[in-house]
GROMACS .gro file of C-alpha atoms in nm:
model
  499
    1MET     CA    1   4.434   7.694  -2.936
    2PHE     CA    2   4.760   7.921  -2.832
    3ASN     CA    3   4.787   7.772  -2.423
    4LEU     CA    4   4.920   8.001  -2.217
    5HIS     CA    5   5.077   7.734  -1.940
    6LYS     CA    6   5.247   7.529  -2.191
    7LYS     CA    7   5.452   7.863  -2.256
    8PRO     CA    8   5.793   7.951  -2.148
    9ARG     CA    9   5.940   8.302  -2.016
   10ALA     CA   10   5.850   8.528  -2.210
   11SER     CA   11   5.871   8.958  -2.303
   12GLY     CA   12   5.747   9.205  -2.543
   13VAL     CA   13   5.642   9.494  -2.648
   14LEU     CA   14   5.309   9.774  -2.652
   15VAL     CA   15   5.231   9.984  -2.942
   16HIS     CA   16   4.969  10.036  -3.196
   17PRO     CA   17   4.900   9.999  -3.535
   18THR     CA   18   4.809  10.352  -3.507
   19SER     CA   19   5.158  10.463  -3.383
   20PHE     CA   20   5.375  10.328  -3.660
   21PRO     CA   21   5.600  10.580  -3.899
   22GLY     CA   22   5.491  10.607  -4.265
   23HIS     CA   23   5.367  10.892  -4.450
   24PHE     CA   24   4.935  10.910  -4.426
   25GLY     CA   25   4.910  11.066  -4.161
   26MET     CA   26   4.829  10.756  -3.898
   27GLY     CA   27   4.975  10.453  -3.834
   28ASP     CA   28   4.865  10.159  -3.998
   29LEU     CA   29   4.948   9.800  -4.161
   30GLY     CA   30   5.219   9.860  -4.399
   31TRP     CA   31   5.623   9.901  -4.366
   32GLY     CA   32   5.578  10.032  -4.089
   33ALA     CA   33   5.419   9.798  -3.884
   34TYR     CA   34   5.628   9.496  -4.077
   35GLN     CA   35   5.996   9.684  -3.974
   36PHE     CA   36   5.843   9.715  -3.562
   37VAL     CA   37   5.797   9.305  -3.622
   38ASP     CA   38   6.181   9.263  -3.746
   39PHE     CA   39   6.236   9.440  -3.465
   40LEU     CA   40   6.163   9.222  -3.231
   41LYS     CA   41   6.277   8.939  -3.372
   42ARG     CA   42   6.580   9.098  -3.362
   43ALA     CA   43   6.577   9.220  -3.026
   44LYS     CA   44   6.475   8.834  -2.899
   45GLN     CA   45   6.066   8.988  -2.806
   46LYS     CA   46   5.812   8.708  -2.826
   47LEU     CA   47   5.528   8.924  -2.783
   48TRP     CA   48   5.308   9.206  -2.972
   49GLN     CA   49   5.069   9.390  -2.788
   50VAL     CA   50   4.813   9.564  -2.934
   51LEU     CA   51   4.535   9.787  -2.867
   52PRO     CA   52   4.122   9.641  -2.891
   53LEU     CA   53   4.136   9.643  -3.331
   54GLY     CA   54   3.781   9.777  -3.366
   55PRO     CA   55   3.749  10.093  -3.575
   56THR     CA   56   3.696  10.448  -3.378
   57GLY     CA   57   3.455  10.720  -3.354
   58TYR     CA   58   3.413  11.104  -3.153
   59GLY     CA   59   3.722  11.053  -2.973
   60ASP     CA   60   4.019  10.787  -3.128
   61SER     CA   61   3.942  10.596  -2.846
   62PRO     CA   62   4.068  10.255  -2.928
   63TYR     CA   63   3.740  10.095  -2.656
   64GLN     CA   64   3.504  10.359  -2.760
   65SER     CA   65   3.461  10.089  -3.129
   66PHE     CA   66   3.125  10.070  -3.446
   67SER     CA   67   3.249   9.692  -3.323
   68SER     CA   68   3.320   9.460  -3.127
   69PHE     CA   69   3.414   9.249  -3.466
   70ALA     CA   70   3.472   9.521  -3.729
   71GLY     CA   71   3.852   9.613  -3.774
   72ASN     CA   72   3.905   9.987  -3.813
   73HIS     CA   73   3.915  10.031  -4.161
   74TYR     CA   74   4.174  10.289  -4.110
   75LEU     CA   75   4.498  10.102  -4.038
   76ILE     CA   76   4.400  10.049  -4.443
   77SER     CA   77   4.750  10.067  -4.552
   78PRO     CA   78   4.743  10.259  -4.899
   79ASP     CA   79   5.108  10.126  -4.983
   80GLU     CA   80   4.987   9.773  -4.958
   81LEU     CA   81   4.670   9.847  -5.172
   82GLN     CA   82   4.963   9.991  -5.408
   83LYS     CA   83   5.030   9.683  -5.493
   84GLN     CA   84   4.693   9.486  -5.488
   85GLY     CA   85   4.688   9.734  -5.829
   86TRP     CA   86   4.387   9.903  -5.658
   87LEU     CA   87   4.582  10.200  -5.563
   88SER     CA   88   4.806  10.387  -5.847
   89ASP     CA   89   5.215  10.476  -5.799
   90ALA     CA   90   5.049  10.866  -5.820
   91ASP     CA   91   4.764  10.833  -5.615
   92VAL     CA   92   5.052  10.716  -5.336
   93ASN     CA   93   5.320  10.955  -5.381
   94ASP     CA   94   5.044  11.248  -5.383
   95LYS     CA   95   4.993  11.339  -4.982
   96PRO     CA   96   5.039  11.644  -4.839
   97TRP     CA   97   5.284  11.685  -4.537
   98PHE     CA   98   5.124  11.523  -4.200
   99ASP     CA   99   5.357  11.530  -3.876
  100PRO     CA  100   5.550  11.279  -3.854
  101ARG     CA  101   5.543  11.256  -3.397
  102SER     CA  102   5.118  11.321  -3.386
  103ILE     CA  103   4.812  11.220  -3.537
  104ASP     CA  104   4.606  11.507  -3.603
  105TYR     CA  105   4.232  11.259  -3.706
  106GLY     CA  106   4.015  11.484  -3.915
  107TRP     CA  107   4.310  11.545  -4.126
  108ALA     CA  108   4.408  11.237  -4.179
  109ILE     CA  109   4.056  11.012  -4.183
  110GLU     CA  110   3.959  11.253  -4.390
  111TYR     CA  111   4.222  11.211  -4.622
  112LYS     CA  112   4.296  10.896  -4.593
  113MET     CA  113   3.966  10.807  -4.663
  114LYS     CA  114   3.943  11.009  -5.012
  115LEU     CA  115   4.265  10.702  -5.073
  116LEU     CA  116   4.044  10.459  -4.947
  117ARG     CA  117   3.766  10.523  -5.204
  118LYS     CA  118   3.957  10.518  -5.485
  119ALA     CA  119   4.011  10.206  -5.442
  120PHE     CA  120   3.669  10.046  -5.399
  121GLU     CA  121   3.627  10.220  -5.741
  122CYS     CA  122   3.920  10.056  -5.888
  123PHE     CA  123   3.796   9.750  -5.737
  124LYS     CA  124   3.491   9.738  -5.886
  125ALA     CA  125   3.621   9.818  -6.207
  126ASN     CA  126   3.837   9.584  -6.244
  127ALA     CA  127   3.821   9.277  -6.021
  128THR     CA  128   3.860   8.953  -6.204
  129ALA     CA  129   3.596   8.746  -6.076
  130ALA     CA  130   3.865   8.519  -5.845
  131GLN     CA  131   3.902   8.812  -5.626
  132LYS     CA  132   3.548   8.969  -5.655
  133ASN     CA  133   3.478   8.550  -5.554
  134LYS     CA  134   3.733   8.555  -5.194
  135LEU     CA  135   3.529   8.905  -5.111
  136SER     CA  136   3.223   8.710  -5.134
  137LYS     CA  137   3.321   8.426  -4.987
  138PHE     CA  138   3.477   8.670  -4.699
  139CYS     CA  139   3.101   8.856  -4.677
  140LYS     CA  140   3.032   8.477  -4.572
  141GLN     CA  141   3.213   8.355  -4.347
  142ASN     CA  142   3.085   8.664  -4.153
  143ASP     CA  143   2.750   8.709  -4.041
  144TRP     CA  144   2.831   9.012  -3.757
  145LEU     CA  145   2.825   9.221  -4.120
  146ASP     CA  146   2.519   9.276  -4.316
  147ASP     CA  147   2.441   9.445  -3.954
  148TYR     CA  148   2.738   9.666  -3.932
  149ALA     CA  149   2.817   9.725  -4.344
  150LEU     CA  150   2.462   9.854  -4.303
  151PHE     CA  151   2.563  10.033  -3.978
  152TYR     CA  152   2.860  10.213  -4.124
  153ALA     CA  153   2.552  10.353  -4.351
  154LEU     CA  154   2.299  10.439  -4.210
  155LYS     CA  155   2.564  10.666  -3.982
  156ASP     CA  156   2.734  10.802  -4.269
  157HIS     CA  157   2.398  10.935  -4.439
  158PHE     CA  158   2.270  11.074  -4.045
  159GLY     CA  159   2.537  11.255  -4.049
  160GLY     CA  160   2.695  11.090  -3.831
  161GLN     CA  161   2.424  11.145  -3.574
  162VAL     CA  162   2.416  10.812  -3.356
  163TRP     CA  163   2.151  10.547  -3.415
  164HIS     CA  164   1.923  10.683  -3.092
  165LYS     CA  165   1.813  10.994  -3.325
  166TRP     CA  166   1.792  10.765  -3.719
  167PRO     CA  167   1.383  10.807  -3.784
  168THR     CA  168   1.245  10.593  -3.506
  169PRO     CA  169   1.214  10.265  -3.857
  170LEU     CA  170   1.518  10.222  -3.873
  171ALA     CA  171   1.670  10.305  -3.569
  172LYS     CA  172   1.342  10.019  -3.377
  173ARG     CA  173   1.506   9.767  -3.675
  174ASN     CA  174   1.167   9.749  -3.885
  175THR     CA  175   1.215   9.463  -4.154
  176ALA     CA  176   1.103   9.686  -4.375
  177ALA     CA  177   1.269   9.953  -4.308
  178LEU     CA  178   1.561   9.866  -4.343
  179ALA     CA  179   1.522   9.622  -4.652
  180GLU     CA  180   1.423   9.911  -4.834
  181ALA     CA  181   1.764  10.108  -4.666
  182ARG     CA  182   1.976   9.793  -4.801
  183LYS     CA  183   1.896   9.872  -5.097
  184THR     CA  184   1.892  10.314  -5.101
  185HIS     CA  185   2.214  10.267  -4.938
  186ALA     CA  186   2.349   9.950  -5.265
  187ASP     CA  187   2.711  10.155  -5.195
  188ALA     CA  188   2.787  10.238  -4.894
  189ILE     CA  189   2.697   9.921  -4.835
  190GLU     CA  190   2.917   9.715  -5.009
  191PHE     CA  191   3.188  10.044  -5.028
  192CYS     CA  192   3.195   9.890  -4.620
  193LYS     CA  193   3.238   9.510  -4.736
  194PHE     CA  194   3.485   9.593  -4.943
  195LEU     CA  195   3.706   9.776  -4.585
  196GLN     CA  196   3.646   9.456  -4.394
  197TYR     CA  197   3.726   9.293  -4.636
  198GLU     CA  198   4.083   9.513  -4.709
  199PHE     CA  199   4.152   9.564  -4.287
  200PHE     CA  200   4.163   9.243  -4.223
  201ARG     CA  201   4.387   9.018  -4.583
  202GLN     CA  202   4.621   9.231  -4.442
  203TRP     CA  203   4.608   9.253  -4.055
  204SER     CA  204   4.656   8.887  -4.131
  205ASN     CA  205   4.913   8.829  -4.410
  206LEU     CA  206   5.044   9.112  -4.080
  207LYS     CA  207   5.002   8.838  -3.849
  208GLU     CA  208   5.171   8.530  -4.049
  209TYR     CA  209   5.496   8.770  -4.091
  210ALA     CA  210   5.445   8.794  -3.744
  211ASN     CA  211   5.390   8.424  -3.580
  212GLU     CA  212   5.665   8.250  -3.875
  213ALA     CA  213   5.921   8.566  -3.699
  214GLY     CA  214   5.789   8.377  -3.330
  215VAL     CA  215   5.664   8.602  -3.239
  216SER     CA  216   5.298   8.628  -3.087
  217ILE     CA  217   4.966   8.881  -3.115
  218ILE     CA  218   4.867   9.003  -2.746
  219GLY     CA  219   4.447   9.184  -2.869
  220ASP     CA  220   4.220   9.348  -2.613
  221ILE     CA  221   3.894   9.325  -2.586
  222PRO     CA  222   3.722   9.629  -2.407
  223ILE     CA  223   3.465   9.438  -2.148
  224PHE     CA  224   3.227   9.739  -2.248
  225VAL     CA  225   3.083   9.833  -2.589
  226ALA     CA  226   2.986  10.228  -2.677
  227GLU     CA  227   2.694  10.284  -2.691
  228ASP     CA  228   2.751  10.406  -3.047
  229SER     CA  229   2.757  10.030  -3.198
  230SER     CA  230   2.647   9.827  -3.429
  231ASP     CA  231   2.606   9.574  -3.145
  232VAL     CA  232   2.371   9.855  -2.997
  233TRP     CA  233   2.141   9.911  -3.239
  234ALA     CA  234   2.167   9.444  -3.297
  235ASN     CA  235   2.053   9.322  -3.068
  236PRO     CA  236   1.870   9.665  -2.859
  237GLU     CA  237   1.774   9.323  -2.550
  238LEU     CA  238   2.090   9.247  -2.447
  239TYR     CA  239   2.141   9.548  -2.285
  240VAL     CA  240   1.983   9.764  -2.029
  241LEU     CA  241   1.863  10.091  -2.217
  242ASP     CA  242   1.526  10.305  -2.211
  243GLU     CA  243   1.248  10.260  -2.480
  244HIS     CA  244   1.397  10.546  -2.713
  245GLY     CA  245   1.711  10.302  -2.752
  246ARG     CA  246   1.934  10.516  -2.392
  247PRO     CA  247   2.098  10.341  -2.156
  248THR     CA  248   1.944  10.446  -1.819
  249SER     CA  249   2.278  10.327  -1.662
  250VAL     CA  250   2.624  10.371  -1.820
  251ALA     CA  251   2.928  10.178  -1.698
  252GLY     CA  252   3.255  10.359  -1.501
  253VAL     CA  253   3.492  10.325  -1.184
  254PRO     CA  254   3.430  10.490  -0.854
  255PRO     CA  255   3.736  10.740  -0.727
  256ASP     CA  256   4.050  10.616  -0.764
  257TYR     CA  257   4.422  10.621  -0.863
  258PHE     CA  258   4.361  10.835  -1.229
  259SER     CA  259   4.107  11.014  -1.139
  260GLU     CA  260   3.933  11.199  -0.801
  261THR     CA  261   3.535  11.147  -0.940
  262GLY     CA  262   3.628  10.835  -1.081
  263GLN     CA  263   3.553  10.769  -1.419
  264LEU     CA  264   3.209  10.738  -1.651
  265TRP     CA  265   3.252  10.581  -1.934
  266GLY     CA  266   2.912  10.575  -2.082
  267ASN     CA  267   2.951  10.265  -2.196
  268PRO     CA  268   2.603  10.119  -2.200
  269LEU     CA  269   2.600   9.834  -1.926
  270TYR     CA  270   2.453   9.459  -2.022
  271LYS     CA  271   2.156   9.322  -1.874
  272TRP     CA  272   2.331   8.959  -1.795
  273GLU     CA  273   2.013   8.819  -1.734
  274ALA     CA  274   1.934   8.807  -2.141
  275HIS     CA  275   2.285   8.699  -2.174
  276LYS     CA  276   2.282   8.404  -1.916
  277LYS     CA  277   1.896   8.242  -2.092
  278THR     CA  278   2.112   8.270  -2.473
  279ASP     CA  279   2.422   8.049  -2.247
  280TYR     CA  280   2.590   8.364  -2.366
  281GLU     CA  281   2.569   8.376  -2.676
  282TRP     CA  282   2.674   8.744  -2.793
  283TRP     CA  283   3.009   8.723  -2.617
  284CYS     CA  284   3.065   8.339  -2.717
  285LYS     CA  285   3.082   8.463  -3.058
  286ARG     CA  286   3.311   8.796  -2.930
  287ILE     CA  287   3.604   8.572  -2.813
  288GLN     CA  288   3.621   8.428  -3.129
  289ALA     CA  289   3.620   8.681  -3.345
  290VAL     CA  290   3.909   8.795  -3.131
  291LEU     CA  291   4.135   8.517  -3.116
  292GLY     CA  292   4.050   8.476  -3.558
  293MET     CA  293   4.325   8.797  -3.534
  294VAL     CA  294   4.540   8.713  -3.199
  295ASP     CA  295   4.659   8.477  -3.029
  296ILE     CA  296   4.613   8.657  -2.636
  297VAL     CA  297   4.354   8.828  -2.542
  298ARG     CA  298   4.356   9.051  -2.281
  299ILE     CA  299   4.023   9.149  -2.039
  300ASP     CA  300   4.035   9.493  -1.977
  301HIS     CA  301   3.853   9.520  -1.663
  302PHE     CA  302   3.784   9.176  -1.573
  303ARG     CA  303   3.648   9.335  -1.183
  304GLY     CA  304   3.308   9.394  -1.483
  305PHE     CA  305   3.284   9.046  -1.470
  306GLU     CA  306   3.199   8.988  -1.109
  307ALA     CA  307   3.040   9.331  -1.006
  308TYR     CA  308   3.051   9.631  -1.187
  309TRP     CA  309   3.014  10.006  -1.120
  310ALA     CA  310   2.613  10.114  -1.248
  311VAL     CA  311   2.632  10.494  -1.245
  312PRO     CA  312   2.270  10.629  -1.404
  313ALA     CA  313   2.264  10.851  -1.727
  314THR     CA  314   2.239  11.106  -1.579
  315GLU     CA  315   2.499  11.184  -1.447
  316LYS     CA  316   2.758  11.407  -1.446
  317THR     CA  317   3.079  11.210  -1.307
  318ALA     CA  318   3.088  10.846  -1.229
  319VAL     CA  319   3.081  10.979  -0.806
  320LYS     CA  320   2.714  10.804  -0.802
  321GLY     CA  321   2.690  10.509  -0.861
  322LYS     CA  322   2.650  10.115  -0.714
  323TRP     CA  323   2.828   9.793  -0.755
  324LEU     CA  324   2.608   9.551  -0.888
  325LYS     CA  325   2.709   9.149  -1.008
  326GLY     CA  326   2.814   9.034  -1.286
  327PRO     CA  327   2.746   8.715  -1.460
  328GLY     CA  328   3.053   8.473  -1.284
  329GLN     CA  329   3.126   8.144  -1.403
  330SER     CA  330   2.883   8.095  -1.476
  331PHE     CA  331   3.051   8.314  -1.792
  332PHE     CA  332   3.395   8.182  -1.793
  333ASP     CA  333   3.179   7.794  -1.811
  334ALA     CA  334   2.963   7.897  -2.084
  335LEU     CA  335   3.277   8.044  -2.269
  336LYS     CA  336   3.519   7.671  -2.099
  337LYS     CA  337   3.171   7.438  -2.331
  338ARG     CA  338   3.190   7.698  -2.634
  339LEU     CA  339   3.535   7.754  -2.675
  340GLY     CA  340   3.794   7.516  -2.483
  341ASP     CA  341   4.017   7.688  -2.227
  342LEU     CA  342   4.049   8.006  -2.334
  343PRO     CA  343   4.434   8.245  -2.356
  344ILE     CA  344   4.272   8.533  -2.174
  345ILE     CA  345   4.438   8.760  -2.002
  346ALA     CA  346   4.274   8.979  -1.702
  347GLU     CA  347   4.281   9.323  -1.636
  348ASP     CA  348   4.239   9.326  -1.258
  349LEU     CA  349   4.349   9.681  -1.156
  350GLY     CA  350   4.116   9.931  -0.954
  351GLU     CA  351   3.921   9.790  -0.619
  352ILE     CA  352   3.947   9.485  -0.638
  353THR     CA  353   3.811   9.280  -0.394
  354PRO     CA  354   3.889   8.865  -0.282
  355ALA     CA  355   3.555   8.760  -0.491
  356VAL     CA  356   3.782   8.905  -0.835
  357ASP     CA  357   4.069   8.744  -0.734
  358LYS     CA  358   3.882   8.426  -0.668
  359LEU     CA  359   3.751   8.429  -0.978
  360ARG     CA  360   4.021   8.557  -1.156
  361THR     CA  361   4.305   8.250  -1.043
  362TYR     CA  362   3.920   7.935  -1.003
  363ASN     CA  363   3.968   8.065  -1.346
  364LYS     CA  364   4.397   8.024  -1.386
  365LEU     CA  365   4.414   8.305  -1.580
  366PRO     CA  366   4.723   8.566  -1.550
  367GLY     CA  367   4.635   8.847  -1.376
  368MET     CA  368   4.853   9.215  -1.455
  369ARG     CA  369   5.137   9.392  -1.214
  370VAL     CA  370   5.203   9.754  -1.292
  371LEU     CA  371   5.559   9.866  -1.193
  372HIS     CA  372   5.424  10.274  -1.180
  373PHE     CA  373   5.197  10.142  -0.874
  374ALA     CA  374   5.442   9.966  -0.713
  375PHE     CA  375   5.670  10.198  -0.505
  376ASP     CA  376   5.478  10.224  -0.221
  377PRO     CA  377   5.779  10.325   0.040
  378THR     CA  378   5.543  10.092   0.322
  379GLY     CA  379   5.663   9.796   0.066
  380VAL     CA  380   5.337   9.634   0.047
  381SER     CA  381   5.163   9.714  -0.279
  382ASN     CA  382   5.127   9.375  -0.491
  383HIS     CA  383   5.324   9.560  -0.817
  384ILE     CA  384   5.625   9.656  -0.630
  385PRO     CA  385   5.846   9.212  -0.770
  386HIS     CA  386   5.838   9.022  -0.391
  387ASN     CA  387   5.490   9.071  -0.374
  388TYR     CA  388   5.376   8.867  -0.686
  389GLU     CA  389   5.250   8.576  -0.477
  390ASP     CA  390   5.320   8.334  -0.814
  391SER     CA  391   5.402   8.352  -1.211
  392ARG     CA  392   5.036   8.357  -1.325
  393THR     CA  393   5.162   8.682  -1.380
  394VAL     CA  394   5.157   8.979  -1.653
  395VAL     CA  395   5.417   9.231  -1.600
  396TYR     CA  396   5.441   9.598  -1.709
  397THR     CA  397   5.617   9.930  -1.690
  398GLY     CA  398   5.346  10.105  -1.738
  399THR     CA  399   5.039  10.053  -1.968
  400HIS     CA  400   4.917  10.260  -2.237
  401ASP     CA  401   4.720  10.464  -1.991
  402ASN     CA  402   4.921  10.531  -1.793
  403ASN     CA  403   5.261  10.769  -1.845
  404THR     CA  404   5.538  10.656  -1.956
  405THR     CA  405   5.785  10.595  -1.728
  406GLN     CA  406   6.042  10.927  -1.779
  407GLY     CA  407   5.744  11.130  -1.652
  408TRP     CA  408   5.536  10.963  -1.437
  409TYR     CA  409   5.924  10.936  -1.259
  410ALA     CA  410   5.972  11.295  -1.267
  411GLU     CA  411   5.590  11.370  -1.176
  412SER     CA  412   5.535  11.143  -0.886
  413PRO     CA  413   5.623  11.228  -0.466
  414GLU     CA  414   5.971  11.254  -0.393
  415ASN     CA  415   5.944  10.994  -0.091
  416GLU     CA  416   5.768  10.728  -0.396
  417ARG     CA  417   6.088  10.826  -0.609
  418ASP     CA  418   6.393  10.793  -0.351
  419TYR     CA  419   6.192  10.430  -0.226
  420LEU     CA  420   6.266  10.303  -0.545
  421ARG     CA  421   6.627  10.438  -0.598
  422ARG     CA  422   6.676  10.297  -0.247
  423MET     CA  423   6.527   9.989  -0.363
  424LEU     CA  424   6.724   9.920  -0.706
  425SER     CA  425   7.024  10.117  -0.676
  426ILE     CA  426   6.976  10.326  -0.911
  427SER     CA  427   7.058  10.658  -0.980
  428GLY     CA  428   6.758  10.740  -1.197
  429ASN     CA  429   6.881  10.949  -1.456
  430ASP     CA  430   6.787  10.578  -1.675
  431VAL     CA  431   6.440  10.504  -1.476
  432ALA     CA  432   6.279  10.345  -1.783
  433TRP     CA  433   6.547  10.043  -1.868
  434ASP     CA  434   6.579  10.049  -1.478
  435LEU     CA  435   6.183   9.971  -1.434
  436ILE     CA  436   6.233   9.732  -1.807
  437LYS     CA  437   6.520   9.549  -1.673
  438LEU     CA  438   6.358   9.496  -1.327
  439ALA     CA  439   6.037   9.389  -1.511
  440LEU     CA  440   6.250   9.164  -1.740
  441GLY     CA  441   6.419   8.995  -1.404
  442THR     CA  442   6.035   8.933  -1.225
  443ASN     CA  443   5.894   8.523  -1.207
  444ALA     CA  444   5.602   8.591  -1.451
  445LEU     CA  445   5.516   8.403  -1.709
  446TYR     CA  446   5.510   8.766  -1.941
  447ALA     CA  447   5.703   9.109  -1.947
  448ILE     CA  448   5.597   9.429  -2.195
  449VAL     CA  449   5.711   9.718  -2.209
  450PRO     CA  450   5.530   9.952  -2.442
  451ILE     CA  451   5.780  10.136  -2.748
  452GLN     CA  452   5.804  10.465  -2.543
  453ASP     CA  453   6.052  10.364  -2.238
  454ILE     CA  454   6.266  10.216  -2.463
  455MET     CA  455   6.208  10.507  -2.618
  456ASN     CA  456   6.316  10.679  -2.305
  457LEU     CA  457   6.114  10.929  -2.417
  458GLY     CA  458   5.868  11.188  -2.124
  459ALA     CA  459   5.538  11.281  -2.071
  460SER     CA  460   5.365  11.436  -2.353
  461ASP     CA  461   5.424  11.042  -2.526
  462ARG     CA  462   5.203  10.938  -2.368
  463MET     CA  463   4.925  10.797  -2.493
  464ASN     CA  464   4.651  10.797  -2.346
  465CYS     CA  465   4.468  10.960  -1.947
  466PRO     CA  466   4.216  10.797  -1.815
  467GLY     CA  467   3.899  10.995  -1.703
  468LEU     CA  468   3.960  11.291  -1.937
  469ALA     CA  469   3.803  11.237  -2.327
  470GLN     CA  470   3.946  11.407  -2.600
  471GLY     CA  471   4.338  11.492  -2.738
  472TRP     CA  472   4.456  11.078  -2.735
  473TRP     CA  473   4.515  10.769  -2.860
  474LYS     CA  474   4.831  11.075  -3.076
  475PHE     CA  475   5.202  10.926  -3.027
  476ARG     CA  476   5.373  10.826  -3.345
  477TYR     CA  477   5.732  10.779  -3.332
  478THR     CA  478   5.977  10.791  -3.648
  479GLU     CA  479   6.143  10.537  -3.822
  480ASP     CA  480   6.412  10.670  -3.716
  481MET     CA  481   6.356  10.658  -3.324
  482LEU     CA  482   6.379  10.218  -3.287
  483ASN     CA  483   6.789  10.175  -3.303
  484HIS     CA  484   6.992   9.930  -3.306
  485HIS     CA  485   7.116   9.985  -2.888
  486GLN     CA  486   6.734   9.955  -2.791
  487GLU     CA  487   6.794   9.660  -3.046
  488ALA     CA  488   7.072   9.487  -2.830
  489GLN     CA  489   7.018   9.628  -2.488
  490LEU     CA  490   6.631   9.484  -2.538
  491ARG     CA  491   6.805   9.169  -2.697
  492TYR     CA  492   7.107   9.136  -2.408
  493LEU     CA  493   6.785   9.170  -2.144
  494THR     CA  494   6.558   8.914  -2.251
  495GLU     CA  495   6.868   8.670  -2.289
  496MET     CA  496   6.995   8.743  -1.897
  497PHE     CA  497   6.674   8.629  -1.769
  498ASN     CA  498   6.574   8.296  -2.006
  499ARG     CA  499   6.315   8.529  -2.189
   0.00000   0.00000   0.00000
């Protein structure tokens, strides 16, 4: 098991696989991913941080996944399928033009699903007994897959409807109805299982390549799950739902830096007492599954384990919510009992109370600091490096939820920009690399830089804006945008600050 506390200082880059260059409408686990790992190795980076890797739905957000255990089959590389023999040269060469700098999810998904279906049909017709046995073994080793594959098939059959709008016997998981559905939708179920097998095969190969290059991967677990997910459909007793399977209250955060009306995420809330009665079995399986894919895991919205913001499901904003107590230390005691010491980074941004800090520090979990939040002219921000209490910290120039550094600086109040310039003795003309240098020079255990900052990109290349549901997660770069000059700069700073 990867041990955070025995690792030396390191630095790395934040980029999601959808952002990689490629020829199929969105980044994937093919050559663009391998070229990125090569860049990290040459630049002496030891970390690659990704967003959640689960299958995405409406809004295309990695944080609203159909499953906490499944992989995003849209990330499957057609080039890698061609190498396996499941697609022909003509299949991968006959492709429409896609914008190399942005993702049109509707168009790209429709095109890619046709290729994935072709690959599946070829597998069924031509796979050897040994290859089919590998798929069968994968299915047996992943006990979540039967529920997810049936969920996937039914969701497709009902035109994408949320599960609690399906016919009642299926929504309520009537045993006879489920058995009949497995027969009726057997082909769609097998297609889903093939996609999951191929995703995990490609991801495993990529992770092995990264690890051999000295790069550890930081994954991401959203604390909450999507309402329209196999997680909720298969385990309704673990969530706060009405008799029809709809949430009665939902997750979010109160008004904050990002939004005057708060953020209404809409995720169902956990029945924490029900989880506690099982010794947090579902959560242990969830974290164990993610750690089978990555080396370190960041848990998004860590403060929800101490207290979470509950908003009535009828509300249109997150303003009229209330804080409710989370599971607290009993949750982490159960994880340690089942899984041992875990390589977890706690995302402790937002409204953090002494109780949240106590929970994190008691469990010796690194927290996060973001330099975009550091330059309050009063100098009191805990995100500014001279206020870091210890080295058990992961510092970012910005995160996937922030603007790019160039965009942030351009839109910041002049008093904050003036404070930044005076503090760092800079002109502000190269602010992204000024903050990269600052981040790597801190006493933080890890320093992580979004790839947009390495490329010195502006606000139009922002990955996400919290509180705005659509139009995000589209950022892509082209092969020539990651160059030897950036590599040399990053390597130089890494060596300078002994990372």
